[in-house]
CSV table of C-alpha atoms in Angstrom, one decimal:
chain,number,residue,atom,x,y,z
A,61,MET,CA,122.2,308.5,-8.9
A,62,ILE,CA,123.3,304.9,-9.0
A,63,ALA,CA,125.4,305.3,-5.8
A,64,GLY,CA,122.7,307.2,-4.1
A,65,TYR,CA,120.1,304.5,-4.7
A,66,ALA,CA,122.6,301.9,-3.6
A,67,GLN,CA,123.4,303.8,-0.3
A,68,ALA,CA,119.6,304.1,0.4
A,69,ASP,CA,119.3,300.3,0.0
A,70,LEU,CA,117.3,300.8,-3.1
A,71,TYR,CA,119.3,298.2,-5.1
A,72,GLU,CA,116.9,297.3,-7.9
A,73,GLU,CA,116.4,301.1,-8.6
A,74,ALA,CA,120.2,301.5,-8.7
A,75,LEU,CA,120.4,298.6,-11.3
A,76,ASN,CA,117.6,300.0,-13.3
A,77,MET,CA,119.4,303.4,-13.4
A,78,PHE,CA,122.5,301.4,-14.6
A,79,VAL,CA,120.5,299.9,-17.5
A,80,ALA,CA,119.0,303.4,-18.4
A,81,MET,CA,122.5,304.9,-18.5
A,82,LYS,CA,123.7,302.2,-20.8
A,83,GLN,CA,120.6,302.6,-23.1
A,84,ASP,CA,121.2,306.4,-23.2
A,85,GLY,CA,124.6,305.7,-24.6
A,86,GLU,CA,126.5,307.2,-21.7
A,87,SER,CA,130.1,306.0,-21.1
A,88,LEU,CA,130.4,303.6,-18.3
A,89,ASN,CA,133.5,304.1,-16.1
A,90,ARG,CA,135.0,302.3,-13.2
A,91,GLY,CA,132.7,304.0,-10.6
A,92,THR,CA,129.7,303.1,-12.6
A,93,PHE,CA,130.6,299.4,-12.6
A,94,SER,CA,131.7,299.4,-9.0
A,95,CYS,CA,128.3,300.8,-7.8
A,96,ALA,CA,126.3,298.4,-10.1
A,97,LEU,CA,128.3,295.4,-8.9
A,98,SER,CA,127.8,296.4,-5.2
A,99,SER,CA,124.1,296.5,-5.8
A,100,CYS,CA,124.2,293.1,-7.3
A,101,ALA,CA,126.2,291.8,-4.4
A,102,ASP,CA,123.9,293.2,-1.7
A,103,ILE,CA,120.8,291.5,-3.2
A,104,ALA,CA,122.7,288.5,-4.3
A,105,ALA,CA,121.6,288.9,-7.9
A,106,LEU,CA,124.3,286.7,-9.4
A,107,GLU,CA,122.8,286.5,-13.0
A,108,LEU,CA,122.6,290.2,-13.2
A,109,GLY,CA,126.1,290.5,-11.7
A,110,LYS,CA,127.4,288.2,-14.5
A,111,GLN,CA,125.8,290.5,-17.1
A,112,VAL,CA,127.4,293.6,-15.5
A,113,HIS,CA,130.7,291.6,-15.5
A,114,GLY,CA,130.2,290.9,-19.3
A,115,GLN,CA,129.9,294.7,-19.8
A,116,ALA,CA,133.1,295.3,-17.8
A,117,VAL,CA,135.0,292.8,-20.0
A,118,LYS,CA,133.8,294.6,-23.2
A,119,THR,CA,135.0,298.0,-21.9
A,120,GLY,CA,138.4,296.6,-20.6
A,121,TYR,CA,137.9,297.3,-17.0
A,122,GLU,CA,137.7,293.7,-15.7
A,123,THR,CA,141.4,293.1,-14.7
A,124,GLY,CA,142.0,296.4,-13.0
A,125,CYS,CA,141.9,296.1,-9.3
A,126,PHE,CA,139.2,298.7,-8.8
A,127,VAL,CA,136.5,296.9,-10.8
A,128,GLY,CA,138.2,293.5,-10.3
A,129,ASN,CA,137.8,293.9,-6.5
A,130,ALA,CA,134.1,294.8,-6.9
A,131,LEU,CA,133.6,291.6,-9.1
A,132,LEU,CA,135.5,289.6,-6.5
A,133,ALA,CA,133.2,290.8,-3.7
A,134,MET,CA,130.1,290.4,-5.8
A,135,TYR,CA,130.9,286.7,-6.6
A,136,PHE,CA,131.6,285.9,-2.9
A,137,LYS,CA,128.5,287.6,-1.7
A,138,CYS,CA,126.4,285.8,-4.3
A,139,GLY,CA,127.9,282.5,-3.0
A,140,SER,CA,129.9,281.7,-6.1
A,141,ILE,CA,133.3,280.8,-4.6
A,142,ASP,CA,134.8,279.2,-7.8
A,143,GLU,CA,134.1,282.4,-9.8
A,144,ALA,CA,135.5,284.6,-7.1
A,145,TYR,CA,138.7,282.6,-7.1
A,146,ASP,CA,139.0,282.9,-10.9
A,147,MET,CA,138.4,286.6,-10.6
A,148,PHE,CA,141.1,287.0,-7.9
A,149,GLU,CA,143.5,285.2,-10.2
A,150,ALA,CA,142.6,287.4,-13.2
A,151,ILE,CA,143.3,290.7,-11.3
A,152,GLU,CA,146.6,291.8,-12.8
A,153,GLU,CA,147.9,293.9,-9.9
A,154,LYS,CA,146.3,292.8,-6.6
A,155,ASP,CA,146.2,295.4,-3.8
A,156,ILE,CA,145.5,295.0,-0.1
A,157,VAL,CA,141.8,295.2,-0.8
A,158,SER,CA,142.1,292.2,-3.2
A,159,TRP,CA,143.7,290.1,-0.6
A,160,ASN,CA,141.4,291.2,2.2
A,161,THR,CA,138.3,290.5,0.1
A,162,MET,CA,139.5,287.0,-0.8
A,163,LEU,CA,140.4,286.3,2.9
A,164,ALA,CA,137.1,287.6,4.3
A,165,GLY,CA,135.1,285.9,1.6
A,166,TYR,CA,136.5,282.4,2.5
A,167,ALA,CA,136.0,283.2,6.2
A,168,ARG,CA,132.3,284.1,5.7
A,169,HIS,CA,131.8,280.9,3.7
A,170,GLY,CA,133.3,278.9,6.7
A,171,PHE,CA,136.3,277.8,4.7
A,172,GLY,CA,138.8,278.8,7.4
A,173,LYS,CA,141.7,276.7,6.2
A,174,GLN,CA,141.5,278.2,2.7
A,175,ALA,CA,141.4,281.7,4.3
A,176,LEU,CA,144.6,281.1,6.2
A,177,LEU,CA,146.2,279.8,3.1
A,178,VAL,CA,145.4,283.1,1.4
A,179,PHE,CA,146.8,284.9,4.4
A,180,GLU,CA,150.1,282.9,4.0
A,181,SER,CA,150.2,283.6,0.3
A,182,MET,CA,149.7,287.3,1.1
A,183,ASN,CA,152.7,287.3,3.4
A,184,LYS,CA,154.8,285.5,0.8
A,185,ALA,CA,153.8,288.0,-1.8
A,186,GLY,CA,155.2,290.8,0.5
A,187,VAL,CA,151.9,292.5,1.0
A,188,LYS,CA,151.7,293.9,4.6
A,189,PRO,CA,148.6,292.9,6.5
A,190,ASP,CA,146.4,295.7,8.0
A,191,GLU,CA,143.7,295.8,10.7
A,192,ILE,CA,141.1,294.6,8.2
A,193,THR,CA,143.3,291.6,7.3
A,194,MET,CA,143.5,290.5,10.9
A,195,VAL,CA,139.7,290.8,11.4
A,196,GLY,CA,139.4,288.4,8.4
A,197,VAL,CA,142.0,286.0,9.8
A,198,LEU,CA,140.4,285.9,13.3
A,199,SER,CA,136.9,285.6,11.8
A,200,ALA,CA,138.1,282.6,9.7
A,201,CYS,CA,139.4,281.0,12.8
A,202,SER,CA,136.1,281.7,14.7
A,203,HIS,CA,133.8,280.3,12.0
A,204,THR,CA,135.7,277.0,11.8
A,205,GLY,CA,136.7,276.5,15.5
A,206,LEU,CA,140.4,277.0,15.0
A,207,ILE,CA,140.9,278.1,18.5
A,208,ASP,CA,144.7,277.5,18.9
A,209,LYS,CA,145.4,279.0,15.6
A,210,GLY,CA,143.2,282.1,16.3
A,211,THR,CA,144.8,282.6,19.7
A,212,GLU,CA,148.3,282.4,18.1
A,213,TYR,CA,147.4,285.0,15.4
A,214,PHE,CA,145.8,287.3,18.0
A,215,TYR,CA,148.7,287.4,20.3
A,216,SER,CA,151.3,287.8,17.5
A,217,MET,CA,149.5,290.8,15.9
A,218,THR,CA,151.5,293.4,17.8
A,219,GLU,CA,154.9,291.7,17.8
A,220,VAL,CA,154.9,290.2,14.3
A,221,TYR,CA,152.6,292.4,12.3
A,222,ARG,CA,152.9,295.7,14.3
A,223,ILE,CA,149.1,295.9,14.5
A,224,LYS,CA,147.5,297.1,17.7
A,225,PRO,CA,144.3,295.0,18.4
A,226,ASN,CA,141.2,297.2,18.3
A,227,PRO,CA,137.6,296.4,19.6
A,228,LYS,CA,136.8,294.4,16.4
A,229,HIS,CA,139.8,292.0,17.0
A,230,TYR,CA,138.8,291.5,20.6
A,231,ALA,CA,135.2,290.8,19.6
A,232,CYS,CA,136.5,288.1,17.2
A,233,MET,CA,138.5,286.5,19.9
A,234,ILE,CA,135.5,286.6,22.3
A,235,ASP,CA,133.4,285.0,19.6
A,236,LEU,CA,136.1,282.4,19.1
A,237,LEU,CA,136.3,281.4,22.7
A,238,GLY,CA,132.6,281.8,23.3
A,239,ARG,CA,131.6,279.5,20.5
A,240,ALA,CA,134.0,276.8,21.9
A,241,GLY,CA,132.2,277.1,25.2
A,242,ARG,CA,135.2,278.7,26.9
A,243,LEU,CA,133.0,281.4,28.4
A,244,GLU,CA,135.3,282.1,31.4
A,245,GLU,CA,138.2,282.8,29.2
A,246,ALA,CA,136.1,285.0,27.0
A,247,GLN,CA,135.1,287.1,30.1
A,248,ASN,CA,138.7,287.3,31.3
A,249,LEU,CA,139.7,288.6,27.8
A,250,MET,CA,137.0,291.2,28.1
A,251,ARG,CA,138.3,292.3,31.5
A,252,SER,CA,141.9,292.6,30.1
A,253,MET,CA,141.0,294.8,27.2
A,254,PRO,CA,142.8,298.2,27.3
A,255,PHE,CA,139.3,300.0,26.7
A,256,GLU,CA,135.8,299.5,27.8
A,257,PRO,CA,133.9,296.6,26.2
A,258,THR,CA,131.8,297.6,23.3
A,259,ALA,CA,128.2,296.7,22.7
A,260,ALA,CA,129.4,294.4,20.0
A,261,ALA,CA,131.7,292.6,22.5
A,262,TRP,CA,128.8,292.1,25.0
A,263,GLY,CA,126.5,291.0,22.1
A,264,THR,CA,129.0,288.4,21.1
A,265,LEU,CA,129.2,287.1,24.6
A,266,LEU,CA,125.4,287.1,24.8
A,267,GLY,CA,125.2,285.0,21.6
A,268,ALA,CA,127.8,282.5,23.0
A,269,SER,CA,125.8,282.3,26.3
A,270,ARG,CA,122.7,281.5,24.3
A,271,ILE,CA,124.4,278.6,22.5
A,272,HIS,CA,125.7,277.1,25.6
A,273,GLY,CA,122.6,277.8,27.7
A,274,ASN,CA,124.3,280.1,30.3
A,275,THR,CA,121.2,282.2,31.2
A,276,GLU,CA,122.9,284.1,34.0
A,277,LEU,CA,125.8,285.3,31.8
A,278,ALA,CA,123.4,286.0,29.0
A,279,GLU,CA,121.3,288.3,31.2
A,280,LYS,CA,124.4,290.2,32.3
A,281,ALA,CA,125.6,290.7,28.8
A,282,ALA,CA,122.1,291.8,27.6
A,283,GLU,CA,121.9,294.3,30.4
A,284,MET,CA,125.1,295.9,29.2
A,285,VAL,CA,124.0,296.0,25.6
A,286,PHE,CA,120.6,297.5,26.4
A,287,LYS,CA,122.4,300.3,28.3
A,288,MET,CA,124.6,301.1,25.3
A,289,GLU,CA,122.1,300.3,22.5
A,290,PRO,CA,118.5,300.3,23.8
A,291,HIS,CA,117.2,299.9,20.3
A,292,ASN,CA,119.2,296.8,19.4
A,293,THR,CA,116.4,294.3,18.5
A,294,GLY,CA,118.8,291.4,17.9
A,295,MET,CA,119.8,291.2,21.6
A,296,TYR,CA,116.1,291.2,22.7
A,297,VAL,CA,115.5,288.3,20.4
A,298,LEU,CA,118.6,286.4,21.5
A,299,LEU,CA,117.6,286.6,25.2
A,300,SER,CA,114.0,285.7,24.4
A,301,ASN,CA,115.2,282.6,22.5
A,302,LEU,CA,117.2,281.5,25.5
A,303,TYR,CA,114.1,282.0,27.8
A,304,ALA,CA,111.9,280.2,25.3
A,305,THR,CA,114.4,277.2,25.1
A,306,SER,CA,114.3,277.0,28.9
A,307,GLY,CA,110.5,277.2,29.0
A,308,ARG,CA,110.5,280.5,30.9
A,309,TRP,CA,107.5,282.0,29.1
A,310,ALA,CA,106.9,284.7,31.8
A,311,ASP,CA,110.4,286.1,31.0
A,312,VAL,CA,109.7,285.9,27.2
A,313,GLY,CA,106.6,288.0,27.9
A,314,LYS,CA,108.7,290.5,29.9
A,315,MET,CA,111.2,290.8,27.0
A,316,ARG,CA,108.4,291.5,24.6
A,317,LEU,CA,107.1,294.2,26.9
A,318,LYS,CA,110.5,295.7,27.3
A,319,LEU,CA,110.8,295.7,23.5
A,320,ARG,CA,107.6,297.6,23.2
A,321,ASN,CA,108.4,300.0,25.9
A,322,ALA,CA,111.7,300.8,24.2
A,323,CYS,CA,109.6,301.6,21.1
A,324,VAL,CA,111.7,299.1,19.2
A,325,GLN,CA,110.1,297.0,16.3
A,326,LYS,CA,111.4,293.6,15.6
A,327,VAL,CA,112.9,293.4,12.2
A,328,PRO,CA,110.7,291.1,10.1
A,329,GLY,CA,112.6,288.1,8.7
A,330,TYR,CA,112.5,287.5,4.9
A,331,SER,CA,114.3,285.4,2.3
A,332,TRP,CA,114.8,285.7,-1.4
A,333,VAL,CA,116.0,283.7,-4.4
A,334,GLU,CA,116.9,284.9,-7.9
A,335,VAL,CA,115.2,283.0,-10.7
A,336,GLN,CA,115.7,284.1,-14.4
A,337,ASN,CA,116.9,287.6,-13.4
A,338,LYS,CA,114.0,288.2,-11.0
A,339,ILE,CA,114.1,288.4,-7.2
A,340,HIS,CA,111.5,286.4,-5.5
A,341,LYS,CA,111.0,287.4,-1.8
A,342,PHE,CA,109.2,285.4,0.9
A,343,THR,CA,108.1,286.0,4.5
A,344,VAL,CA,107.1,283.5,7.1
A,345,GLY,CA,103.8,281.9,6.0
A,346,ASP,CA,103.8,283.8,2.8
A,347,ARG,CA,100.4,283.8,1.0
A,348,PHE,CA,101.1,286.4,-1.7
A,349,HIS,CA,103.5,284.6,-4.1
A,350,PRO,CA,101.7,283.6,-7.3
A,351,GLU,CA,103.2,280.1,-7.0
A,352,LYS,CA,102.2,279.7,-3.3
A,353,ASP,CA,99.9,276.6,-3.8
A,354,ARG,CA,102.6,274.7,-5.7
A,355,ILE,CA,105.2,275.7,-3.1
A,356,TYR,CA,103.1,274.6,-0.1
A,357,ALA,CA,102.2,271.3,-1.7
A,358,PHE,CA,105.9,270.6,-2.4
A,359,LEU,CA,106.8,271.5,1.2
A,360,GLU,CA,104.2,269.1,2.5
A,361,GLU,CA,105.7,266.4,0.3
A,362,LEU,CA,109.2,267.2,1.5
A,363,ASP,CA,108.0,267.2,5.2
A,364,LYS,CA,106.8,263.6,4.9
A,365,LYS,CA,110.1,262.5,3.3
A,366,MET,CA,112.1,264.3,6.0
A,367,LYS,CA,110.3,262.6,8.8
A,368,LEU,CA,111.1,259.3,7.2
A,369,GLU,CA,114.7,260.4,7.4
A,370,GLY,CA,114.3,261.0,11.1
A,371,TYR,CA,113.6,264.7,11.1
A,372,VAL,CA,112.0,266.2,14.2
A,373,SER,CA,110.9,269.9,14.4
A,374,SER,CA,112.9,272.0,16.9
A,375,THR,CA,109.7,273.3,18.5
A,376,LYS,CA,111.7,274.7,21.5
A,377,LEU,CA,112.7,277.5,19.2
A,378,VAL,CA,109.2,278.8,18.8
A,379,LEU,CA,108.7,281.9,21.0
A,380,HIS,CA,105.1,281.3,21.8
A,381,ASP,CA,103.6,279.2,24.6
A,382,VAL,CA,101.3,277.1,22.3
A,383,GLU,CA,100.7,273.4,21.6
A,384,GLU,CA,103.4,271.3,19.9
A,385,GLU,CA,101.4,270.8,16.8
A,386,GLU,CA,100.9,274.5,16.3
A,387,LYS,CA,104.6,275.0,16.9
A,388,GLU,CA,105.5,272.5,14.1
A,389,HIS,CA,103.0,274.4,11.8
A,390,MET,CA,104.8,277.7,12.5
A,391,LEU,CA,108.3,276.2,11.8
A,392,LYS,CA,107.2,274.4,8.6
A,393,TYR,CA,106.6,277.7,6.7
A,394,HIS,CA,109.7,279.8,7.6
A,395,SER,CA,110.8,282.1,4.8
A,396,GLU,CA,114.0,280.2,4.0
A,397,LYS,CA,112.1,276.9,3.6
A,398,LEU,CA,109.6,278.6,1.2
A,399,ALA,CA,112.5,280.1,-0.9
A,400,VAL,CA,114.4,276.8,-1.0
A,401,ALA,CA,111.2,275.0,-2.1
A,402,PHE,CA,110.7,277.5,-4.9
A,403,GLY,CA,114.3,277.3,-6.0
A,404,ILE,CA,114.0,273.5,-6.2
A,405,LEU,CA,110.9,273.8,-8.3
A,406,THR,CA,112.2,276.5,-10.7
A,407,ILE,CA,116.0,276.3,-11.0
A,408,PRO,CA,117.5,273.7,-13.4
A,409,ALA,CA,118.8,270.5,-11.6
A,410,ASP,CA,122.4,271.1,-12.6
A,411,ARG,CA,122.6,274.5,-10.9
A,412,PRO,CA,123.0,275.4,-7.2
A,413,ILE,CA,120.1,277.0,-5.4
A,414,ARG,CA,121.1,280.2,-3.8
A,415,VAL,CA,118.9,281.6,-1.0
A,416,MET,CA,119.5,284.8,1.0
A,417,LYS,CA,118.0,285.7,4.4
A,418,ASN,CA,118.2,289.1,6.1
A,419,LEU,CA,118.4,287.5,9.6
A,420,ARG,CA,120.2,284.5,11.0
A,421,VAL,CA,118.9,281.1,9.9
A,422,CYS,CA,117.2,279.3,12.7
A,423,GLN,CA,118.3,275.9,13.9
A,424,ASP,CA,115.2,274.1,12.7
A,425,CYS,CA,115.6,275.5,9.2
A,426,HIS,CA,119.3,274.6,9.2
A,427,ASN,CA,118.5,271.0,10.1
A,428,ALA,CA,115.7,270.8,7.6
A,429,ILE,CA,117.7,272.2,4.7
A,430,LYS,CA,120.5,269.7,5.4
A,431,LEU,CA,118.0,266.9,4.9
A,432,ILE,CA,116.3,268.5,1.9
A,433,SER,CA,119.7,268.7,0.1
A,434,LYS,CA,120.0,264.9,0.6
A,435,ILE,CA,116.4,264.1,-0.5
A,436,VAL,CA,116.5,266.2,-3.7
A,437,GLY,CA,120.2,265.7,-4.4
A,438,ARG,CA,120.8,269.5,-4.8
A,439,LEU,CA,123.5,271.9,-3.6
A,440,ILE,CA,121.8,274.6,-1.6
A,441,ILE,CA,123.8,277.7,-0.6
A,442,LEU,CA,122.2,279.9,2.1
A,443,ARG,CA,123.5,283.3,3.0
A,444,ASP,CA,122.1,284.7,6.3
A,445,SER,CA,123.1,287.9,8.1
A,446,HIS,CA,126.1,286.2,9.6
A,447,ARG,CA,127.7,283.7,7.2
A,448,PHE,CA,127.2,281.2,4.3
A,449,HIS,CA,126.0,277.6,4.6
A,450,HIS,CA,126.7,275.2,1.8
A,451,PHE,CA,124.2,272.2,2.1
A,452,SER,CA,125.0,269.1,0.1
A,453,ASN,CA,124.0,265.4,0.7
A,454,GLY,CA,122.7,266.0,4.2
A,455,ILE,CA,125.9,267.9,5.4
A,456,CYS,CA,126.5,271.6,5.9
A,457,SER,CA,129.9,273.2,5.3
A,458,CYS,CA,129.7,274.8,8.7
A,459,GLY,CA,129.9,271.4,10.3
A,460,ASP,CA,127.1,272.6,12.6
A,461,TYR,CA,129.5,275.0,14.2
A,462,TRP,CA,127.8,278.4,13.7
């Protein structure tokens, strides 16, 4: 039942079932803990995850690799790197999953050099890398702009590690080159692949084209994705963003029409934060939270302070042809800003604020949260659909390379 709820994305129901099982006096085994920890990880419920961890310690399952790996993944997905590292060290017999989880965790947090140190330690320990390991290695290089290192690892996969690159490895390399603005090299790599490019590869190229403003290439990549995955809402949004940034409002309208004709609904963005074992969820312009008046008043105060620090709203990101003042208003109340504001107001000053978002954080919110971290003197950890961002004293761990 716990696993079923978790697989259906009903994570709170899964955790309620875990509590009920414990209250009924049923014996908790490795599978029970693994499913419960996975649910905590997916909703980033760190405090609940720590409580499940405590139960695992009492039953003696903590240091085994099965539950240990689940704990390791939970701490990483909840944005708690130090506790993830401690858990990794505590696992008595590390298997390939332990090493891969550690490597991928550092990669997703943008700590590429630490990820590569884990890879080196893994090799020294005599653990043979597999396909998943190399995806983690290449992702680490991509997230931190280690182009030469990533290229070296990619071309040594077959010869040194006897691993044949698959579509995921190529997608990582296209991402690595594309982020660095080397779009021609990324296209050449796609042409040289021993199989047809996947939708993921074209989507990666589209994302890179948006970053560097190459509309022609973005349109070509989008056309290929739409043929393979006509219901991929993310690609419609990426191309619309590029058109909006260029002021091509007629094309933005065409993309919306295309989205409707394909019977595709845009996934609504939302953010959430855990406070005292309770998940607080926010949508853009949220008016339903019981603390909404306090949150909005605090955001207004922060907005004034940010402008004194030189903050200017990235109104070009608003996908509507409206006046600048209205665009600023739309950006001011994005879900991640509401969640961050609520976290600052309710979480003790000596603890980090951990906010999760189901979509990618927008550039305006990224810039704003950097400044907010400096103004309030807090560590703010944001997990979006793609990676983690650690904001502190006006700087993000991603180095604005995301």
